[in-house]
Each structure stands twice: as C-alpha cells, then as structure tokens.
C-alpha cells in the first residue's frame, strides 16, 4: 500500500464523481422534449436520447463504483480485491481508482466466470 497516495486517490475520485454528476445533469437537460417537435428533429432527438440514456446508464454505474471506493477509503479497506481479498496492484488503482477487483478477478469477471454481488 505504500505506493498509494490515498489522499490523492480520494481527490481523483471526488473529481471524477463531480464530472459524472455534471454529465448526468447535462443529459437530463438535453432530453427535455418540451419544445414543439418537428418530425425529422424528433427522430434525431429520439436517436440521441437513446444513445444518451445508454451513456447515463454507464455513468450511473460508474458513480456507484466511485461511491463504493470512497466508502472503502473511509473504512481503510481501500485497495483490497472484493473477490479474493488480495491487494490490488497500486498501478491499477492509480489508473482506475474505483477498481473493485484485482486484475485476475477482473479478467474472470469479464469472462463471465465471476459473479458480482
Ligand atoms: Zn482478486
């Protein structure tokens, strides 16, 4: 854990959280359909609405991961794989501060071999 600067990671997480929240708020504004629609415009808008909803789903999910990571920081459990309980590689955490799993378990997850709680 000595390679990790927890304060710095916390700041990264908080900054990322802020960005996501702003994006999600921005999406809400841009899918406001209260103006009079013309049919072509409407089709375009429905399309981008779907794209944006998909994006917000990813973003909401990431927001949950970030909140969890912040909680783990508070509990001083940060940096431990949520599956095998080994320390997560500090380089990985510096790149993805909200990572829940070590690289091995992440690969298992991506192959569908690990069930998320
Ligand atoms: Zn693991």
PDB file of C-alpha atoms and ligand atoms in Angstrom:
ATOM      1  CA  UNK A   1       0.000   0.000   0.000  1.00  0.00           C
ATOM      2  CA  UNK A   2       2.978   2.309   0.368  1.00  0.00           C
ATOM      3  CA  UNK A   3       2.900   3.220  -3.317  1.00  0.00           C
ATOM      4  CA  UNK A   4      -0.591   4.596  -2.940  1.00  0.00           C
ATOM      5  CA  UNK A   5      -1.279   8.172  -2.083  1.00  0.00           C
ATOM      6  CA  UNK A   6      -4.743   7.782  -0.593  1.00  0.00           C
ATOM      7  CA  UNK A   7      -5.371  11.480  -0.332  1.00  0.00           C
ATOM      8  CA  UNK A   8      -4.560  11.905  -3.986  1.00  0.00           C
ATOM      9  CA  UNK A   9      -6.777   8.984  -4.949  1.00  0.00           C
ATOM     10  CA  UNK A  10      -9.603  10.397  -2.917  1.00  0.00           C
ATOM     11  CA  UNK A  11      -9.272  13.704  -4.725  1.00  0.00           C
ATOM     12  CA  UNK A  12      -9.289  11.886  -8.064  1.00  0.00           C
ATOM     13  CA  UNK A  13     -12.408  10.000  -7.094  1.00  0.00           C
ATOM     14  CA  UNK A  14     -14.169  13.137  -5.934  1.00  0.00           C
ATOM     15  CA  UNK A  15     -13.233  14.991  -9.110  1.00  0.00           C
ATOM     16  CA  UNK A  16     -14.428  12.113 -11.283  1.00  0.00           C
ATOM     17  CA  UNK A  17     -17.636  11.956  -9.268  1.00  0.00           C
ATOM     18  CA  UNK A  18     -18.243  15.645  -9.854  1.00  0.00           C
ATOM     19  CA  UNK A  19     -17.657  15.260 -13.597  1.00  0.00           C
ATOM     20  CA  UNK A  20     -20.076  12.352 -13.827  1.00  0.00           C
ATOM     21  CA  UNK A  21     -22.765  14.143 -11.871  1.00  0.00           C
ATOM     22  CA  UNK A  22     -22.434  17.183 -14.122  1.00  0.00           C
ATOM     23  CA  UNK A  23     -22.660  14.979 -17.206  1.00  0.00           C
ATOM     24  CA  UNK A  24     -25.729  13.233 -15.894  1.00  0.00           C
ATOM     25  CA  UNK A  25     -27.340  16.567 -15.121  1.00  0.00           C
ATOM     26  CA  UNK A  26     -26.439  17.801 -18.601  1.00  0.00           C
ATOM     27  CA  UNK A  27     -28.087  14.746 -20.131  1.00  0.00           C
ATOM     28  CA  UNK A  28     -31.274  15.418 -18.256  1.00  0.00           C
ATOM     29  CA  UNK A  29     -31.449  18.910 -19.679  1.00  0.00           C
ATOM     30  CA  UNK A  30     -30.783  17.848 -23.244  1.00  0.00           C
ATOM     31  CA  UNK A  31     -33.505  15.187 -23.265  1.00  0.00           C
ATOM     32  CA  UNK A  32     -36.109  17.724 -22.350  1.00  0.00           C
ATOM     33  CA  UNK A  33     -38.795  17.342 -25.028  1.00  0.00           C
ATOM     34  CA  UNK A  34     -40.963  20.255 -24.040  1.00  0.00           C
ATOM     35  CA  UNK A  35     -40.385  22.258 -27.247  1.00  0.00           C
ATOM     36  CA  UNK A  36     -42.653  21.744 -30.246  1.00  0.00           C
ATOM     37  CA  UNK A  37     -41.096  18.891 -32.175  1.00  0.00           C
ATOM     38  CA  UNK A  38     -40.944  18.619 -35.947  1.00  0.00           C
ATOM     39  CA  UNK A  39     -40.868  15.008 -37.201  1.00  0.00           C
ATOM     40  CA  UNK A  40     -37.310  14.945 -38.503  1.00  0.00           C
ATOM     41  CA  UNK A  41     -35.993  16.710 -35.476  1.00  0.00           C
ATOM     42  CA  UNK A  42     -37.913  14.290 -33.311  1.00  0.00           C
ATOM     43  CA  UNK A  43     -36.353  11.244 -34.966  1.00  0.00           C
ATOM     44  CA  UNK A  44     -32.910  12.672 -34.476  1.00  0.00           C
ATOM     45  CA  UNK A  45     -33.702  13.546 -30.935  1.00  0.00           C
ATOM     46  CA  UNK A  46     -35.082  10.119 -30.143  1.00  0.00           C
ATOM     47  CA  UNK A  47     -31.927   8.612 -31.503  1.00  0.00           C
ATOM     48  CA  UNK A  48     -29.638  10.778 -29.448  1.00  0.00           C
ATOM     49  CA  UNK A  49     -31.891  10.273 -26.465  1.00  0.00           C
ATOM     50  CA  UNK A  50     -31.340   6.527 -26.651  1.00  0.00           C
ATOM     51  CA  UNK A  51     -27.619   6.992 -27.018  1.00  0.00           C
ATOM     52  CA  UNK A  52     -27.602   9.340 -24.082  1.00  0.00           C
ATOM     53  CA  UNK A  53     -29.655   7.007 -21.940  1.00  0.00           C
ATOM     54  CA  UNK A  54     -27.150   4.249 -22.619  1.00  0.00           C
ATOM     55  CA  UNK A  55     -24.373   6.616 -21.675  1.00  0.00           C
ATOM     56  CA  UNK A  56     -26.090   7.639 -18.470  1.00  0.00           C
ATOM     57  CA  UNK A  57     -26.507   4.006 -17.544  1.00  0.00           C
ATOM     58  CA  UNK A  58     -22.753   3.509 -17.746  1.00  0.00           C
ATOM     59  CA  UNK A  59     -22.189   6.720 -15.905  1.00  0.00           C
ATOM     60  CA  UNK A  60     -24.643   5.909 -13.146  1.00  0.00           C
ATOM     61  CA  UNK A  61     -22.950   2.569 -12.730  1.00  0.00           C
ATOM     62  CA  UNK A  62     -19.567   4.197 -12.522  1.00  0.00           C
ATOM     63  CA  UNK A  63     -20.914   6.642  -9.996  1.00  0.00           C
ATOM     64  CA  UNK A  64     -21.883   3.702  -7.779  1.00  0.00           C
ATOM     65  CA  UNK A  65     -18.382   2.265  -8.123  1.00  0.00           C
ATOM     66  CA  UNK A  66     -16.865   5.615  -7.184  1.00  0.00           C
ATOM     67  CA  UNK A  67     -19.106   5.932  -4.135  1.00  0.00           C
ATOM     68  CA  UNK A  68     -18.129   2.450  -3.056  1.00  0.00           C
ATOM     69  CA  UNK A  69     -14.460   3.262  -3.470  1.00  0.00           C
ATOM     70  CA  UNK A  70     -14.887   6.402  -1.357  1.00  0.00           C
ATOM     71  CA  UNK A  71     -16.573   4.338   1.358  1.00  0.00           C
ATOM     72  CA  UNK A  72     -13.713   1.846   1.279  1.00  0.00           C
ATOM     73  CA  UNK A  73     -11.291   4.729   1.657  1.00  0.00           C
ATOM     74  CA  UNK A  74     -13.179   5.860   4.766  1.00  0.00           C
ATOM     75  CA  UNK A  75     -13.179   2.344   6.186  1.00  0.00           C
ATOM     76  CA  UNK A  76      -9.498   1.899   5.397  1.00  0.00           C
ATOM     77  CA  UNK A  77     -10.368  -1.151   3.348  1.00  0.00           C
ATOM     78  CA  UNK A  78      -9.306   0.510   0.178  1.00  0.00           C
ATOM     79  CA  UNK A  79      -7.104  -1.347  -2.288  1.00  0.00           C
ATOM     80  CA  UNK A  80      -8.335  -4.826  -1.458  1.00  0.00           C
ATOM     81  CA  UNK A  81      -9.902  -7.011  -4.119  1.00  0.00           C
ATOM     82  CA  UNK A  82     -13.607  -7.504  -3.382  1.00  0.00           C
ATOM     83  CA  UNK A  83     -13.364 -11.093  -4.511  1.00  0.00           C
ATOM     84  CA  UNK A  84     -10.072 -12.687  -3.443  1.00  0.00           C
ATOM     85  CA  UNK A  85      -9.143 -10.042  -0.836  1.00  0.00           C
ATOM     86  CA  UNK A  86      -5.624  -9.654  -2.142  1.00  0.00           C
ATOM     87  CA  UNK A  87      -4.127  -6.206  -2.521  1.00  0.00           C
ATOM     88  CA  UNK A  88      -4.919  -4.657  -5.862  1.00  0.00           C
ATOM     89  CA  UNK A  89      -1.856  -3.575  -7.817  1.00  0.00           C
ATOM     90  CA  UNK A  90      -1.198   0.107  -6.947  1.00  0.00           C
ATOM     91  CA  UNK A  91      -0.577   0.918 -10.610  1.00  0.00           C
ATOM     92  CA  UNK A  92      -4.019  -0.388 -11.418  1.00  0.00           C
ATOM     93  CA  UNK A  93      -5.550   1.706  -8.642  1.00  0.00           C
ATOM     94  CA  UNK A  94      -3.754   4.819  -9.786  1.00  0.00           C
ATOM     95  CA  UNK A  95      -5.173   4.278 -13.269  1.00  0.00           C
ATOM     96  CA  UNK A  96      -8.650   3.191 -12.128  1.00  0.00           C
ATOM     97  CA  UNK A  97      -9.159   4.437  -8.568  1.00  0.00           C
ATOM     98  CA  UNK A  98     -12.656   2.875  -8.399  1.00  0.00           C
ATOM     99  CA  UNK A  99     -11.486  -0.642  -9.318  1.00  0.00           C
ATOM    100  CA  UNK A 100     -13.201  -3.283  -7.177  1.00  0.00           C
ATOM    101  CA  UNK A 101     -11.142  -6.239  -8.253  1.00  0.00           C
ATOM    102  CA  UNK A 102      -7.553  -7.203  -8.860  1.00  0.00           C
ATOM    103  CA  UNK A 103      -6.543  -7.847 -12.432  1.00  0.00           C
ATOM    104  CA  UNK A 104      -7.036 -11.619 -12.136  1.00  0.00           C
ATOM    105  CA  UNK A 105     -10.544 -11.311 -10.783  1.00  0.00           C
ATOM    106  CA  UNK A 106     -11.416  -8.579 -13.285  1.00  0.00           C
ATOM    107  CA  UNK A 107     -10.463 -10.990 -16.060  1.00  0.00           C
ATOM    108  CA  UNK A 108     -12.613 -13.707 -14.542  1.00  0.00           C
ATOM    109  CA  UNK A 109     -15.449 -11.223 -14.367  1.00  0.00           C
ATOM    110  CA  UNK A 110     -15.077 -10.256 -17.993  1.00  0.00           C
ATOM    111  CA  UNK A 111     -15.086 -13.915 -18.995  1.00  0.00           C
ATOM    112  CA  UNK A 112     -18.295 -14.382 -17.026  1.00  0.00           C
ATOM    113  CA  UNK A 113     -16.567 -16.665 -14.519  1.00  0.00           C
ATOM    114  CA  UNK A 114     -17.095 -14.430 -11.543  1.00  0.00           C
ATOM    115  CA  UNK A 115     -20.449 -13.396 -10.182  1.00  0.00           C
ATOM    116  CA  UNK A 116     -20.764  -9.853  -8.962  1.00  0.00           C
ATOM    117  CA  UNK A 117     -22.656  -9.380  -5.749  1.00  0.00           C
TER     118      UNK A 117
HETATM  119 ZN1  LIG B   1      -8.931 -10.664  -6.835  1.00  0.00          ZN
END
